Short mmCIF file of C-alpha atoms in Angstrom, two decimals:
data_model
loop_
_atom_site.label_atom_id
_atom_site.label_comp_id
_atom_site.label_asym_id
_atom_site.label_seq_id
_atom_site.Cartn_x
_atom_site.Cartn_y
_atom_site.Cartn_z
CA MET A 25 -5.19 61.60 10.59
CA LYS A 26 -2.24 58.86 10.71
CA LEU A 27 -3.55 55.54 13.15
CA HIS A 28 -0.90 54.61 15.84
CA VAL A 29 -0.31 51.20 15.90
CA ALA A 30 1.25 49.58 19.48
CA ASN A 31 3.87 47.03 18.42
CA THR A 32 2.35 44.12 18.86
CA ARG A 33 5.23 42.17 17.64
CA ASN A 34 7.50 40.96 21.09
CA ALA A 35 8.47 37.76 22.31
CA ASP A 36 7.55 38.21 26.04
CA LEU A 37 3.94 39.12 24.80
CA LEU A 38 3.16 36.34 22.59
CA LYS A 39 4.88 33.69 25.23
CA LYS A 40 2.52 34.76 27.88
CA PHE A 41 0.03 34.63 25.63
CA SER A 42 0.46 31.07 25.42
CA GLU A 43 1.32 30.94 29.00
CA VAL A 44 -1.98 31.18 30.11
CA ARG A 45 -3.80 30.31 27.27
CA SER A 46 -2.32 26.52 28.08
CA PRO A 47 -5.00 23.90 30.18
CA GLU A 48 -2.40 24.18 32.88
CA SER A 49 -2.47 27.61 33.75
CA ARG A 50 -4.33 29.03 36.55
CA ILE A 51 -4.02 32.72 36.06
CA ARG A 52 -7.25 33.86 36.10
CA LEU A 53 -6.21 37.62 34.93
CA LEU A 54 -3.92 39.13 32.93
CA LYS A 55 -3.57 43.16 32.27
CA VAL A 56 -1.41 44.79 28.85
CA VAL A 57 -0.49 48.50 28.70
CA ILE A 58 1.39 50.36 26.45
CA GLN A 59 4.79 51.66 27.13
CA ASP A 60 6.88 53.13 24.77
CA GLU A 61 4.78 52.07 21.67
CA GLN A 62 5.23 48.30 22.94
CA LEU A 63 2.64 45.68 24.70
CA THR A 64 3.71 44.65 27.78
CA THR A 65 1.72 42.94 30.49
CA VAL A 66 1.61 44.21 34.42
CA HIS A 67 0.09 42.61 36.17
CA HIS A 68 -1.34 39.07 36.45
CA ALA A 69 -4.05 37.10 38.74
CA MET A 70 -4.56 33.53 40.00
CA ALA A 71 -7.53 32.15 39.74
CA THR A 72 -8.78 31.36 43.95
CA LYS A 73 -12.49 30.52 43.28
CA ASN A 74 -15.31 30.85 40.99
CA TRP A 75 -15.20 32.89 37.84
CA GLU A 76 -17.76 36.16 39.34
CA LYS A 77 -15.83 35.45 42.93
CA ASP A 78 -12.43 36.12 41.03
CA PHE A 79 -13.79 38.89 38.88
CA GLU A 80 -15.26 40.73 42.33
CA ASN A 81 -11.81 40.61 44.07
CA ASN A 82 -9.86 41.30 40.73
CA VAL A 83 -11.02 43.04 37.93
CA VAL A 84 -11.88 47.31 39.56
CA GLY A 85 -8.65 46.82 41.67
CA CYS A 86 -6.32 46.80 38.77
CA LEU A 87 -7.90 49.49 37.16
CA HIS A 88 -6.61 52.96 37.49
CA GLU A 89 -8.20 56.27 36.73
CA GLY A 90 -6.15 58.32 33.73
CA GLU A 91 -4.31 54.84 32.52
CA PRO A 92 -6.15 52.52 29.73
CA CYS A 93 -4.96 48.94 29.36
CA TYR A 94 -6.44 45.83 28.41
CA LEU A 95 -7.54 43.18 30.66
CA PHE A 96 -7.91 39.34 29.64
CA PHE A 97 -10.26 37.24 32.29
CA ARG A 98 -10.85 33.63 32.32
CA LEU A 99 -14.25 32.22 32.75
CA ASP A 100 -14.96 29.14 33.78
CA SER A 101 -16.41 27.71 30.97
CA LYS A 102 -14.20 25.87 28.04
CA ASN A 103 -15.63 25.35 23.78
CA SER A 104 -12.63 23.33 21.16
CA SER A 105 -9.73 25.60 22.16
CA GLY A 106 -9.52 25.53 25.46
CA TYR A 107 -10.87 27.95 28.53
CA GLU A 108 -12.93 30.68 27.27
CA TRP A 109 -11.65 34.60 28.10
CA LEU A 110 -13.52 37.69 28.75
CA PHE A 111 -11.37 40.71 26.87
CA ILE A 112 -12.20 44.43 28.50
CA SER A 113 -11.23 47.36 26.63
CA TRP A 114 -10.93 49.39 29.68
CA ILE A 115 -9.69 53.13 27.81
CA PRO A 116 -11.80 55.76 30.90
CA ASP A 117 -12.87 59.05 29.94
CA ASP A 118 -10.29 61.44 31.42
CA ALA A 119 -7.47 59.44 29.21
CA THR A 120 -5.79 61.95 27.00
CA VAL A 121 -6.70 61.59 23.30
CA ARG A 122 -3.69 59.99 22.13
CA GLN A 123 -4.07 57.26 24.54
CA LYS A 124 -7.54 57.18 23.73
CA MET A 125 -6.31 56.77 19.74
CA LEU A 126 -3.09 54.46 20.40
CA TYR A 127 -5.24 51.64 22.44
CA ALA A 128 -8.32 52.00 20.29
CA SER A 129 -6.64 51.22 16.69
CA THR A 130 -4.35 48.87 18.79
CA ARG A 131 -7.70 47.03 19.91
CA ALA A 132 -8.32 44.29 17.01
CA THR A 133 -4.30 43.95 16.48
CA ILE A 134 -3.86 41.90 20.16
CA LYS A 135 -6.57 40.41 20.34
CA ARG A 136 -5.58 38.36 16.91
CA GLU A 137 -2.50 37.81 18.65
CA PHE A 138 -3.97 36.53 22.04
CA GLY A 139 -6.26 34.16 19.29
CA GLY A 140 -9.60 35.56 18.76
CA THR A 141 -11.14 31.85 19.00
CA TYR A 142 -10.08 31.43 22.97
CA ILE A 143 -12.36 35.05 23.67
CA ALA A 144 -16.20 34.68 23.89
CA GLU A 145 -17.16 38.67 25.45
CA GLU A 146 -15.80 41.02 25.35
CA LEU A 147 -16.78 45.05 26.83
CA SER A 148 -15.51 48.30 26.49
CA ALA A 149 -15.80 50.26 29.30
CA THR A 150 -14.90 53.80 30.40
CA SER A 151 -15.81 54.67 33.99
CA ARG A 152 -15.49 52.02 37.49
CA ASN A 153 -19.23 50.52 37.14
CA GLU A 154 -19.66 49.22 33.95
CA VAL A 155 -16.63 47.35 35.18
CA THR A 156 -18.23 45.22 38.34
CA LEU A 157 -19.73 42.49 38.14
CA SER A 158 -23.36 43.79 38.75
CA GLY A 159 -21.74 46.13 35.50
CA TYR A 160 -20.71 42.98 33.31
CA LYS A 161 -24.12 41.21 34.08
CA ARG A 162 -26.17 44.44 32.97
CA HIS A 163 -24.31 44.64 29.54
CA LYS A 164 -24.61 40.85 28.72
CA GLN A 165 -27.62 41.34 29.52
CA ALA A 166 -28.62 44.39 27.38
CA GLY A 167 -26.07 42.59 24.38
CA SER A 168 -28.02 39.32 24.57
CA ALA A 169 -32.03 41.37 24.33
CA PRO A 170 -32.99 42.49 20.87
CA GLY A 171 -33.87 45.98 20.34
CA PRO A 172 -36.80 47.71 19.51
CA MET A 173 -38.11 47.48 15.44
CA THR A 174 -39.70 49.37 12.49
CA ILE A 175 -42.16 47.22 10.59
CA ALA A 176 -40.27 47.46 7.60
CA GLU A 177 -37.53 46.09 9.69
CA GLU A 178 -39.38 43.42 11.44
CA GLU A 179 -40.76 42.29 7.31
CA LYS A 180 -37.46 42.24 6.24
CA ARG A 181 -36.89 40.08 8.97
CA GLN A 182 -39.77 37.76 8.18
CA ILE A 183 -38.57 37.66 3.93
CA GLN A 184 -34.95 36.26 5.37
CA LYS A 185 -35.95 34.06 8.00
CA ALA A 186 -38.31 32.47 5.16
CA GLN A 187 -35.47 32.17 2.28
CA THR A 188 -32.71 30.94 4.88
CA GLY A 189 -33.76 29.08 7.38
CA VAL A 190 -33.25 28.42 11.39
CA GLU A 191 -30.29 25.94 11.04
CA ILE A 192 -27.14 26.73 9.51
CA GLY A 193 -24.30 24.30 9.42
CA VAL A 194 -20.92 24.13 7.96
CA ASP A 195 -21.84 22.33 4.98
CA THR A 196 -24.66 24.36 3.92
CA LYS A 197 -25.58 26.99 1.92
CA HIS A 198 -27.57 29.88 2.48
CA GLN A 199 -29.28 33.60 1.15
CA THR A 200 -28.91 36.20 2.33
CA LEU A 201 -29.95 40.24 1.86
CA GLN A 202 -26.46 40.81 1.46
CA GLY A 203 -26.01 37.86 -1.42
CA VAL A 204 -25.07 34.64 -0.75
CA ALA A 205 -23.03 32.37 1.69
CA PHE A 206 -21.37 28.96 -0.07
CA PRO A 207 -19.63 26.85 3.01
CA VAL A 208 -16.40 28.13 2.97
CA THR A 209 -14.43 24.15 3.36
CA ALA A 210 -11.83 22.77 6.02
CA ASP A 211 -8.65 23.59 4.02
CA ALA A 212 -9.74 27.58 3.39
CA MET A 213 -10.50 27.67 7.61
CA ARG A 214 -7.20 26.42 7.94
CA ALA A 215 -6.10 28.28 5.87
CA LEU A 216 -7.54 31.58 6.89
CA GLU A 217 -6.17 30.53 10.57
CA ASP A 218 -2.50 30.13 9.23
CA LEU A 219 -2.95 33.61 7.68
CA ARG A 220 -4.48 34.39 11.32
CA SER A 221 -1.06 33.71 12.76
CA GLY A 222 1.02 34.79 10.33
CA ALA A 223 2.04 31.83 9.53
CA VAL A 224 1.57 32.94 5.02
CA ASN A 225 0.92 36.03 4.23
CA PHE A 226 -1.44 35.17 1.02
CA VAL A 227 -5.00 33.22 0.54
CA LEU A 228 -6.34 32.48 -2.72
CA LEU A 229 -9.58 31.19 -2.90
CA SER A 230 -12.33 30.61 -5.66
CA LEU A 231 -15.78 29.22 -6.18
CA ASP A 232 -16.53 25.66 -6.99
CA LEU A 233 -19.70 26.44 -9.68
CA THR A 234 -21.03 23.08 -9.50
CA LYS A 235 -20.40 21.83 -5.73
CA GLU A 236 -21.33 25.38 -4.63
CA ILE A 237 -18.31 26.08 -1.55
CA VAL A 238 -14.91 27.75 -1.69
CA ASN A 239 -12.62 25.83 -2.14
CA LEU A 240 -8.83 27.20 -1.18
CA ASP A 241 -6.89 27.03 -4.14
CA ALA A 242 -3.23 28.27 -2.87
CA SER A 243 -1.92 29.41 1.04
CA ARG A 244 2.10 30.60 1.25
CA LYS A 245 4.31 33.45 1.98
CA VAL A 246 4.52 36.11 -0.98
CA LEU A 247 6.74 39.18 -2.53
CA LEU A 248 4.54 41.76 -3.44
CA ASN A 249 6.27 41.45 -6.72
CA GLN A 250 4.66 38.00 -6.79
CA ILE A 251 0.92 38.88 -5.90
CA ALA A 252 -0.29 39.49 -9.72
CA ARG A 253 1.53 36.55 -10.79
CA SER A 254 -0.51 34.42 -7.70
CA ILE A 255 -3.86 35.90 -9.20
CA PRO A 256 -5.24 33.71 -12.33
CA HIS A 257 -6.04 36.46 -15.10
CA ASP A 258 -8.61 34.59 -17.07
CA GLN A 259 -11.56 33.23 -13.73
CA GLY A 260 -12.94 34.76 -10.84
CA ARG A 261 -10.40 35.19 -7.84
CA TYR A 262 -10.79 36.37 -4.53
CA ALA A 263 -7.45 37.10 -2.23
CA ILE A 264 -6.86 38.08 0.65
CA LEU A 265 -3.66 39.43 1.59
CA ARG A 266 -1.90 40.60 4.94
CA TYR A 267 0.34 44.03 4.44
CA PRO A 268 2.43 44.92 6.72
CA HIS A 269 4.77 48.44 5.71
CA SER A 270 4.98 51.66 7.42
CA TYR A 271 3.74 54.75 5.96
CA GLU A 272 4.56 58.17 7.48
CA GLY A 273 7.14 56.71 9.95
CA ASP A 274 3.87 55.05 11.67
CA MET A 275 3.64 51.47 11.34
CA PHE A 276 0.61 49.32 9.85
CA ASP A 277 -0.85 45.90 9.01
CA SER A 278 -3.37 46.20 6.90
CA LEU A 279 -5.88 43.17 5.28
CA VAL A 280 -6.16 43.58 2.05
CA PHE A 281 -9.22 41.69 0.66
CA ILE A 282 -8.95 41.36 -3.46
CA TYR A 283 -11.80 40.83 -6.42
CA SER A 284 -10.29 39.98 -9.38
CA MET A 285 -12.85 39.58 -12.26
CA PRO A 286 -11.74 39.41 -16.02
CA SER A 287 -14.22 41.85 -18.44
CA SER A 288 -14.61 38.90 -20.49
CA GLY A 289 -13.84 35.51 -21.38
CA CYS A 290 -16.02 34.44 -18.14
CA SER A 291 -19.69 32.65 -17.93
CA VAL A 292 -22.91 35.58 -16.55
CA LYS A 293 -23.41 32.62 -13.61
CA GLU A 294 -19.98 32.80 -12.15
CA ARG A 295 -19.83 36.77 -12.23
CA MET A 296 -23.03 36.84 -10.53
CA LEU A 297 -22.01 34.09 -8.42
CA TYR A 298 -18.40 36.17 -7.71
CA SER A 299 -19.87 38.86 -7.34
CA SER A 300 -22.91 37.50 -5.00
CA CYS A 301 -21.03 35.66 -2.59
CA LYS A 302 -18.29 38.12 -2.06
CA ASN A 303 -19.67 39.96 0.72
CA PRO A 304 -20.63 37.13 2.57
CA LEU A 305 -17.14 35.60 2.59
CA ILE A 306 -14.98 39.40 3.32
CA GLU A 307 -18.66 38.91 6.89
CA THR A 308 -16.64 35.14 7.61
CA VAL A 309 -12.84 36.44 6.93
CA GLU A 310 -13.35 39.23 9.19
CA LYS A 311 -14.63 36.35 12.23
CA VAL A 312 -11.59 34.00 11.87
CA LEU A 313 -8.93 36.88 11.43
CA CYS A 314 -11.20 38.72 14.60
CA CYS A 315 -10.19 42.20 12.58
CA SER A 316 -11.36 44.22 10.05
CA VAL A 317 -10.85 44.50 6.15
CA SER A 318 -8.15 47.29 5.49
CA LYS A 319 -9.50 47.89 1.88
CA ARG A 320 -11.79 46.29 -0.32
CA ILE A 321 -10.10 46.66 -3.84
CA GLU A 322 -11.97 44.82 -7.29
CA THR A 323 -9.81 44.60 -10.39
CA ASP A 324 -10.12 43.22 -13.98
CA ASP A 325 -6.27 42.32 -14.27
CA PRO A 326 -4.30 41.10 -10.98
CA LEU A 327 -1.13 42.73 -12.70
CA GLU A 328 -2.04 46.27 -11.67
CA VAL A 329 -1.79 44.22 -7.80
CA ASP A 330 1.66 45.75 -6.94
CA GLU A 331 3.20 47.38 -4.25
CA ASN A 332 2.26 51.16 -5.31
CA PHE A 333 -0.95 50.12 -6.52
CA LEU A 334 -2.09 48.59 -2.68
CA ARG A 335 0.00 51.85 -1.07
CA ASP A 336 -2.14 54.03 -3.66
CA GLN A 337 -4.90 52.00 -2.48
CA LEU A 338 -4.53 52.32 1.86
CA HIS A 339 -2.89 55.69 1.46
CA PRO A 340 -4.97 57.70 -1.21
CA GLN A 341 -3.24 60.58 -1.33
CA VAL A 342 -5.52 64.27 -0.18
CA GLN A 343 -6.08 67.25 -2.77
CA LEU A 344 -6.35 70.06 -0.28
CA HIS A 345 -6.75 73.09 -2.09
CA GLN A 346 -9.62 72.45 -4.32
CA PRO A 347 -9.18 74.22 -7.85
CA LEU A 348 -11.61 77.78 -8.21
CA PHE A 349 -13.98 76.67 -10.58
CA ALA A 350 -13.24 78.53 -13.75
CA LYS A 351 -15.94 80.79 -15.31
CA PRO A 352 -15.77 79.69 -18.97
CA LYS A 353 -15.69 82.26 -21.82
CA GLY A 354 -18.44 82.98 -23.74
CA PRO A 355 -18.35 81.93 -27.62
CA PRO A 356 -16.11 84.11 -29.79
CA GLY A 357 -18.05 86.81 -32.32
CA ARG A 358 -20.37 87.24 -29.67
CA GLY A 359 -19.92 91.38 -29.76
CA ASN A 360 -20.04 93.59 -27.91
CA LYS A 361 -22.55 94.09 -24.69
CA ARG A 362 -25.58 96.08 -25.03
CA LEU A 363 -26.52 98.75 -22.39
CA THR A 364 -29.30 99.32 -21.21
CA LYS A 365 -30.62 103.08 -20.19
CA GLY A 366 -32.78 103.89 -17.79
CA THR A 367 -35.97 105.76 -18.32
#
């Protein structure tokens, strides 16, 4: 099934996002819908009281049955970026299947365009009682309550806690059950932010095996035929690529993570650390970019990474008709089958 994603490259939409995020803005709520596969703002409400009163007075009233939408609701709390926002994805049960697919597939994209650092909380709702003030508070309580764990899960949690400690800083290294997470340098984090904003489409990262950190090697716009030359052939590297493209009439903005490690010439330590740091680094990339990696690729030869290779990885051909199993022929000269007479 093909994935339909609404087009977010709308100058009016991006201008409105910039306006509502401004510290001087008094906009409390912004409603965005998809019209003709374009994201469009259709309603906004101003802040008049505290966020709870404004929530009660505005949120439920701007929702309609059978009509999905996205809501950005400004809270009164702030972080280093400015006011924090609640992102509400309203996809009612009586919406059409096509609407549900379109809004679900566009959700990560619109969050990225608004700015993931501004979104403090998310709420997915299908009925009105979920988007009342009391429904939102129940959602927060349910999200903060720890779920029940089995004995095995509790033992695993205790082991992980003993290994990693409880304090994780930006300059600390910690070990998880999935691998080793090296701290990412400030330059590398800024490059990932540029990747999220679209200022660049290619980021190359490397490990400093001595300092045990993730360094930035390169951050720039590249053409697809330049990717192979941008990744070293004799050393391990991580490459993150944003690849907007069309396939069978639909537009995609794919995030590709490439783990390159040559088949020879690298030490065992380098191989082990690059392999162990891969999954935690992917988690960091997804958090910064506010979207999931579309495809993870491992290669020992960067020269194979071109546009055809990427398309084959992202859109593999599906073989609809499997050939029937052909019974192998018997050994030659076996002779005629024996017939056994019944008695």
